[in-house]
């Protein structure tokens, strides 16, 4: 996979020292201005079209399979800086597992703190990480994702009951187009949207190839392979 990542322009020097230390110590790092206005508009426009044909949904909206939905979603994951951060956490032998949309409507979206894998791990053996891209601003009251910094290193961490707050939790806040990569062994969750508008976000998961986790359900279509190119396809 070293050759694949080299072809995609993935280099360790793409990340700032602060991003590297944040990944190690806090369990997540931030990418400001990750998407342009045009990229945001394209992704949101396609999501609105997909939601119209998706059928009835509840208070939290979901769409799966965005890797195959079209080129407007490629900038949300196929980026050298983001892939460099994934490699920092998981090593070079990783693959993308899924891309999905999650949006809490007003008064919905809350979750209990959780990890995305039942397995504890340690530096050098992290199994899973997730990128989250804010398609609308993440604010203190609209259901922003919360994380407990450093909890990926705390093997005795005890989460609060239900949706209760944790005294050390931090909300991921930023304007539309901001992205974060977080170690999925970090305790995190969505929060309740207390605003009057839906909070839109897309999440992309990555796994170590030796992690034994279920990945893509089926072979990508020929159109997707042709669009992404051979190097990106090998990450799927």
mmCIF file of C-alpha atoms in Angstrom:
data_model
loop_
_atom_site.group_PDB
_atom_site.id
_atom_site.type_symbol
_atom_site.label_atom_id
_atom_site.label_comp_id
_atom_site.label_asym_id
_atom_site.label_seq_id
_atom_site.Cartn_x
_atom_site.Cartn_y
_atom_site.Cartn_z
ATOM 1 C CA UNK A 1 0.000 0.000 0.000
ATOM 2 C CA UNK A 2 2.981 2.348 0.242
ATOM 3 C CA UNK A 3 2.996 2.707 -3.545
ATOM 4 C CA UNK A 4 -0.752 3.365 -3.625
ATOM 5 C CA UNK A 5 -0.492 6.131 -1.033
ATOM 6 C CA UNK A 6 2.524 7.618 -2.806
ATOM 7 C CA UNK A 7 0.524 7.744 -6.043
ATOM 8 C CA UNK A 8 -2.268 9.584 -4.228
ATOM 9 C CA UNK A 9 0.187 12.177 -2.928
ATOM 10 C CA UNK A 10 0.004 11.058 0.708
ATOM 11 C CA UNK A 11 3.046 12.300 2.646
ATOM 12 C CA UNK A 12 3.713 12.590 6.366
ATOM 13 C CA UNK A 13 4.810 16.220 6.014
ATOM 14 C CA UNK A 14 1.305 17.254 4.950
ATOM 15 C CA UNK A 15 0.212 17.315 8.591
ATOM 16 C CA UNK A 16 1.122 20.085 10.998
ATOM 17 C CA UNK A 17 2.953 19.044 14.189
ATOM 18 C CA UNK A 18 -0.107 20.122 16.191
ATOM 19 C CA UNK A 19 -2.352 17.797 14.180
ATOM 20 C CA UNK A 20 -0.006 14.880 14.825
ATOM 21 C CA UNK A 21 0.151 15.532 18.554
ATOM 22 C CA UNK A 22 -3.622 16.024 18.705
ATOM 23 C CA UNK A 23 -4.180 12.639 17.031
ATOM 24 C CA UNK A 24 -1.876 10.951 19.517
ATOM 25 C CA UNK A 25 -2.857 12.724 22.714
ATOM 26 C CA UNK A 26 -6.438 13.920 22.212
ATOM 27 C CA UNK A 27 -7.542 11.208 19.761
ATOM 28 C CA UNK A 28 -8.671 13.584 16.995
ATOM 29 C CA UNK A 29 -7.461 16.436 14.803
ATOM 30 C CA UNK A 30 -9.111 19.219 12.834
ATOM 31 C CA UNK A 31 -8.957 20.354 9.200
ATOM 32 C CA UNK A 32 -10.149 23.926 8.653
ATOM 33 C CA UNK A 33 -11.533 24.874 5.241
ATOM 34 C CA UNK A 34 -11.599 21.232 4.181
ATOM 35 C CA UNK A 35 -14.341 21.850 1.590
ATOM 36 C CA UNK A 36 -14.932 24.855 -0.632
ATOM 37 C CA UNK A 37 -18.322 26.496 -0.975
ATOM 38 C CA UNK A 38 -18.872 24.846 -4.353
ATOM 39 C CA UNK A 39 -18.015 21.418 -2.936
ATOM 40 C CA UNK A 40 -20.434 21.948 -0.063
ATOM 41 C CA UNK A 41 -23.217 22.970 -2.421
ATOM 42 C CA UNK A 42 -22.632 19.946 -4.655
ATOM 43 C CA UNK A 43 -22.672 17.476 -1.739
ATOM 44 C CA UNK A 44 -25.750 19.011 -0.108
ATOM 45 C CA UNK A 45 -27.623 19.172 -3.401
ATOM 46 C CA UNK A 46 -27.052 15.486 -4.069
ATOM 47 C CA UNK A 47 -28.002 14.575 -0.501
ATOM 48 C CA UNK A 48 -31.296 16.440 -0.856
ATOM 49 C CA UNK A 49 -32.005 14.508 -4.056
ATOM 50 C CA UNK A 50 -31.154 11.179 -2.399
ATOM 51 C CA UNK A 51 -33.331 11.959 0.627
ATOM 52 C CA UNK A 52 -36.317 12.636 -1.628
ATOM 53 C CA UNK A 53 -36.214 9.064 -2.934
ATOM 54 C CA UNK A 54 -35.054 7.344 0.256
ATOM 55 C CA UNK A 55 -38.466 6.841 1.811
ATOM 56 C CA UNK A 56 -39.730 7.779 5.236
ATOM 57 C CA UNK A 57 -37.118 8.449 7.915
ATOM 58 C CA UNK A 58 -37.224 9.305 11.593
ATOM 59 C CA UNK A 59 -35.797 12.174 13.588
ATOM 60 C CA UNK A 60 -32.241 11.355 12.549
ATOM 61 C CA UNK A 61 -31.718 11.138 8.800
ATOM 62 C CA UNK A 62 -29.407 8.495 7.310
ATOM 63 C CA UNK A 63 -28.016 7.710 3.870
ATOM 64 C CA UNK A 64 -25.561 4.907 3.182
ATOM 65 C CA UNK A 65 -23.448 4.002 0.186
ATOM 66 C CA UNK A 66 -22.208 7.496 -0.639
ATOM 67 C CA UNK A 67 -18.934 6.130 -2.003
ATOM 68 C CA UNK A 68 -20.906 5.028 -5.047
ATOM 69 C CA UNK A 69 -23.230 8.031 -5.197
ATOM 70 C CA UNK A 70 -21.081 10.240 -7.409
ATOM 71 C CA UNK A 71 -18.051 12.470 -7.767
ATOM 72 C CA UNK A 72 -19.480 15.199 -5.526
ATOM 73 C CA UNK A 73 -18.589 13.020 -2.495
ATOM 74 C CA UNK A 74 -15.008 12.220 -3.535
ATOM 75 C CA UNK A 75 -13.528 15.416 -1.968
ATOM 76 C CA UNK A 76 -14.906 14.328 1.399
ATOM 77 C CA UNK A 77 -12.376 11.489 1.675
ATOM 78 C CA UNK A 78 -9.996 11.294 -1.294
ATOM 79 C CA UNK A 79 -7.632 13.951 0.052
ATOM 80 C CA UNK A 80 -3.882 13.510 0.712
ATOM 81 C CA UNK A 81 -3.973 15.384 4.028
ATOM 82 C CA UNK A 82 -6.845 13.312 5.392
ATOM 83 C CA UNK A 83 -5.321 10.036 4.197
ATOM 84 C CA UNK A 84 -2.015 11.054 5.786
ATOM 85 C CA UNK A 85 -3.815 11.415 9.109
ATOM 86 C CA UNK A 86 -5.468 8.014 8.635
ATOM 87 C CA UNK A 87 -2.070 6.468 7.934
ATOM 88 C CA UNK A 88 -0.670 8.086 11.067
ATOM 89 C CA UNK A 89 -3.303 6.299 13.134
ATOM 90 C CA UNK A 90 -3.708 2.977 11.341
ATOM 91 C CA UNK A 91 -0.448 2.526 9.446
ATOM 92 C CA UNK A 92 -0.255 2.119 5.660
ATOM 93 C CA UNK A 93 -2.325 -1.076 5.495
ATOM 94 C CA UNK A 94 -5.788 0.426 5.738
ATOM 95 C CA UNK A 95 -8.888 0.659 3.598
ATOM 96 C CA UNK A 96 -12.014 2.741 3.471
ATOM 97 C CA UNK A 97 -15.013 0.879 4.869
ATOM 98 C CA UNK A 98 -18.002 3.131 4.325
ATOM 99 C CA UNK A 99 -19.291 6.638 3.771
ATOM 100 C CA UNK A 100 -22.656 7.668 5.150
ATOM 101 C CA UNK A 101 -24.719 10.744 5.886
ATOM 102 C CA UNK A 102 -26.133 11.404 9.344
ATOM 103 C CA UNK A 103 -28.248 14.425 10.244
ATOM 104 C CA UNK A 104 -30.177 15.136 13.396
ATOM 105 C CA UNK A 105 -33.411 17.044 12.941
ATOM 106 C CA UNK A 106 -34.454 19.508 15.662
ATOM 107 C CA UNK A 107 -34.853 17.713 19.030
ATOM 108 C CA UNK A 108 -33.140 14.583 17.686
ATOM 109 C CA UNK A 109 -29.649 13.205 17.052
ATOM 110 C CA UNK A 110 -28.537 12.472 20.617
ATOM 111 C CA UNK A 111 -26.521 9.343 21.371
ATOM 112 C CA UNK A 112 -24.826 7.723 24.337
ATOM 113 C CA UNK A 113 -21.057 7.997 24.388
ATOM 114 C CA UNK A 114 -19.567 5.018 22.568
ATOM 115 C CA UNK A 115 -16.593 3.663 20.653
ATOM 116 C CA UNK A 116 -16.974 2.324 17.107
ATOM 117 C CA UNK A 117 -15.289 -0.953 17.988
ATOM 118 C CA UNK A 118 -15.719 -3.214 21.021
ATOM 119 C CA UNK A 119 -11.989 -3.898 21.085
ATOM 120 C CA UNK A 120 -9.535 -1.978 23.206
ATOM 121 C CA UNK A 121 -6.267 -1.169 21.477
ATOM 122 C CA UNK A 122 -3.112 0.864 21.969
ATOM 123 C CA UNK A 123 -0.798 3.109 19.949
ATOM 124 C CA UNK A 124 0.427 1.223 16.931
ATOM 125 C CA UNK A 125 -2.570 -1.117 17.021
ATOM 126 C CA UNK A 126 -5.526 1.213 16.469
ATOM 127 C CA UNK A 127 -8.117 -0.559 14.330
ATOM 128 C CA UNK A 128 -10.656 2.056 13.245
ATOM 129 C CA UNK A 129 -10.939 5.792 12.632
ATOM 130 C CA UNK A 130 -13.603 8.109 11.251
ATOM 131 C CA UNK A 131 -13.638 11.368 9.350
ATOM 132 C CA UNK A 132 -16.586 13.675 9.888
ATOM 133 C CA UNK A 133 -17.250 16.593 7.555
ATOM 134 C CA UNK A 134 -19.609 19.366 8.617
ATOM 135 C CA UNK A 135 -21.901 20.234 5.699
ATOM 136 C CA UNK A 136 -23.517 22.903 7.851
ATOM 137 C CA UNK A 137 -21.921 24.709 10.770
ATOM 138 C CA UNK A 138 -21.462 22.675 13.946
ATOM 139 C CA UNK A 139 -22.648 24.934 16.768
ATOM 140 C CA UNK A 140 -23.084 24.456 20.527
ATOM 141 C CA UNK A 141 -26.833 23.948 20.136
ATOM 142 C CA UNK A 142 -27.380 22.082 16.853
ATOM 143 C CA UNK A 143 -26.230 18.577 17.708
ATOM 144 C CA UNK A 144 -22.470 18.798 17.191
ATOM 145 C CA UNK A 145 -20.443 15.657 17.786
ATOM 146 C CA UNK A 146 -18.952 15.386 21.279
ATOM 147 C CA UNK A 147 -15.697 13.632 22.170
ATOM 148 C CA UNK A 148 -13.868 12.946 25.414
ATOM 149 C CA UNK A 149 -10.249 13.891 24.651
ATOM 150 C CA UNK A 150 -7.718 11.250 25.653
ATOM 151 C CA UNK A 151 -10.339 8.596 26.391
ATOM 152 C CA UNK A 152 -8.842 6.331 23.706
ATOM 153 C CA UNK A 153 -5.867 5.922 26.051
ATOM 154 C CA UNK A 154 -7.954 5.434 29.219
ATOM 155 C CA UNK A 155 -8.650 1.712 29.403
ATOM 156 C CA UNK A 156 -10.626 2.195 32.608
ATOM 157 C CA UNK A 157 -12.933 4.829 31.126
ATOM 158 C CA UNK A 158 -16.494 4.567 32.423
ATOM 159 C CA UNK A 159 -19.074 6.411 30.274
ATOM 160 C CA UNK A 160 -22.020 8.179 31.895
ATOM 161 C CA UNK A 161 -25.462 6.640 31.764
ATOM 162 C CA UNK A 162 -27.557 7.159 28.674
ATOM 163 C CA UNK A 163 -27.117 10.535 27.011
ATOM 164 C CA UNK A 164 -25.722 12.276 30.085
ATOM 165 C CA UNK A 165 -22.791 14.677 29.731
ATOM 166 C CA UNK A 166 -19.262 13.747 30.715
ATOM 167 C CA UNK A 167 -17.314 16.422 32.615
ATOM 168 C CA UNK A 168 -14.388 16.244 30.153
ATOM 169 C CA UNK A 169 -16.369 16.162 26.916
ATOM 170 C CA UNK A 170 -15.660 18.643 24.115
ATOM 171 C CA UNK A 171 -17.954 19.614 21.250
ATOM 172 C CA UNK A 172 -16.487 19.638 17.746
ATOM 173 C CA UNK A 173 -17.473 23.132 16.591
ATOM 174 C CA UNK A 174 -16.725 24.843 13.309
ATOM 175 C CA UNK A 175 -18.166 26.388 10.156
ATOM 176 C CA UNK A 176 -19.518 24.377 7.254
ATOM 177 C CA UNK A 177 -16.644 22.744 5.413
ATOM 178 C CA UNK A 178 -14.667 21.881 8.554
ATOM 179 C CA UNK A 179 -13.541 18.265 8.981
ATOM 180 C CA UNK A 180 -12.202 16.190 11.841
ATOM 181 C CA UNK A 181 -10.515 12.802 11.921
ATOM 182 C CA UNK A 182 -10.976 10.918 15.150
ATOM 183 C CA UNK A 183 -9.671 7.650 16.481
ATOM 184 C CA UNK A 184 -12.764 5.455 16.789
ATOM 185 C CA UNK A 185 -11.433 4.012 20.043
ATOM 186 C CA UNK A 186 -12.157 7.503 21.372
ATOM 187 C CA UNK A 187 -15.446 7.830 23.257
ATOM 188 C CA UNK A 188 -17.762 10.060 21.214
ATOM 189 C CA UNK A 189 -21.383 10.604 20.173
ATOM 190 C CA UNK A 190 -23.840 12.901 18.508
ATOM 191 C CA UNK A 191 -25.723 15.353 20.721
ATOM 192 C CA UNK A 192 -29.323 16.518 20.645
ATOM 193 C CA UNK A 193 -30.077 19.215 18.093
ATOM 194 C CA UNK A 194 -31.598 22.107 20.055
ATOM 195 C CA UNK A 195 -31.757 24.429 17.063
ATOM 196 C CA UNK A 196 -34.514 24.878 14.475
ATOM 197 C CA UNK A 197 -32.557 23.482 11.514
ATOM 198 C CA UNK A 198 -31.190 20.070 10.554
ATOM 199 C CA UNK A 199 -27.482 19.531 11.187
ATOM 200 C CA UNK A 200 -25.901 17.842 8.137
ATOM 201 C CA UNK A 201 -22.715 15.751 8.216
ATOM 202 C CA UNK A 202 -21.007 12.965 6.297
ATOM 203 C CA UNK A 203 -18.876 10.348 8.038
ATOM 204 C CA UNK A 204 -16.265 8.158 6.404
ATOM 205 C CA UNK A 205 -14.871 5.103 8.174
ATOM 206 C CA UNK A 206 -11.435 3.531 7.757
ATOM 207 C CA UNK A 207 -10.192 0.174 9.067
ATOM 208 C CA UNK A 208 -6.894 -1.654 9.321
ATOM 209 C CA UNK A 209 -6.811 -4.432 6.751
ATOM 210 C CA UNK A 210 -5.922 -6.990 9.425
ATOM 211 C CA UNK A 211 -8.707 -5.889 11.760
ATOM 212 C CA UNK A 212 -11.203 -8.520 10.698
ATOM 213 C CA UNK A 213 -14.032 -5.972 10.421
ATOM 214 C CA UNK A 214 -16.746 -6.174 7.778
ATOM 215 C CA UNK A 215 -15.971 -3.721 5.007
ATOM 216 C CA UNK A 216 -17.739 -2.890 1.777
ATOM 217 C CA UNK A 217 -20.736 -5.126 1.230
ATOM 218 C CA UNK A 218 -20.031 -5.607 -2.453
ATOM 219 C CA UNK A 219 -17.589 -4.866 -5.226
ATOM 220 C CA UNK A 220 -17.691 -1.211 -6.322
ATOM 221 C CA UNK A 221 -19.327 -0.645 -9.674
ATOM 222 C CA UNK A 222 -17.242 -0.273 -12.811
ATOM 223 C CA UNK A 223 -18.319 3.362 -13.030
ATOM 224 C CA UNK A 224 -16.988 4.023 -9.504
ATOM 225 C CA UNK A 225 -13.699 2.279 -10.245
ATOM 226 C CA UNK A 226 -13.268 4.271 -13.459
ATOM 227 C CA UNK A 227 -14.107 7.539 -11.699
ATOM 228 C CA UNK A 228 -11.746 7.050 -8.776
ATOM 229 C CA UNK A 229 -8.824 5.456 -10.613
ATOM 230 C CA UNK A 230 -6.855 2.341 -9.745
ATOM 231 C CA UNK A 231 -4.987 3.754 -6.748
ATOM 232 C CA UNK A 232 -8.101 4.972 -4.953
ATOM 233 C CA UNK A 233 -9.912 1.746 -5.872
ATOM 234 C CA UNK A 234 -7.237 -0.242 -4.043
ATOM 235 C CA UNK A 235 -8.181 1.617 -0.867
ATOM 236 C CA UNK A 236 -11.688 0.142 -1.160
#
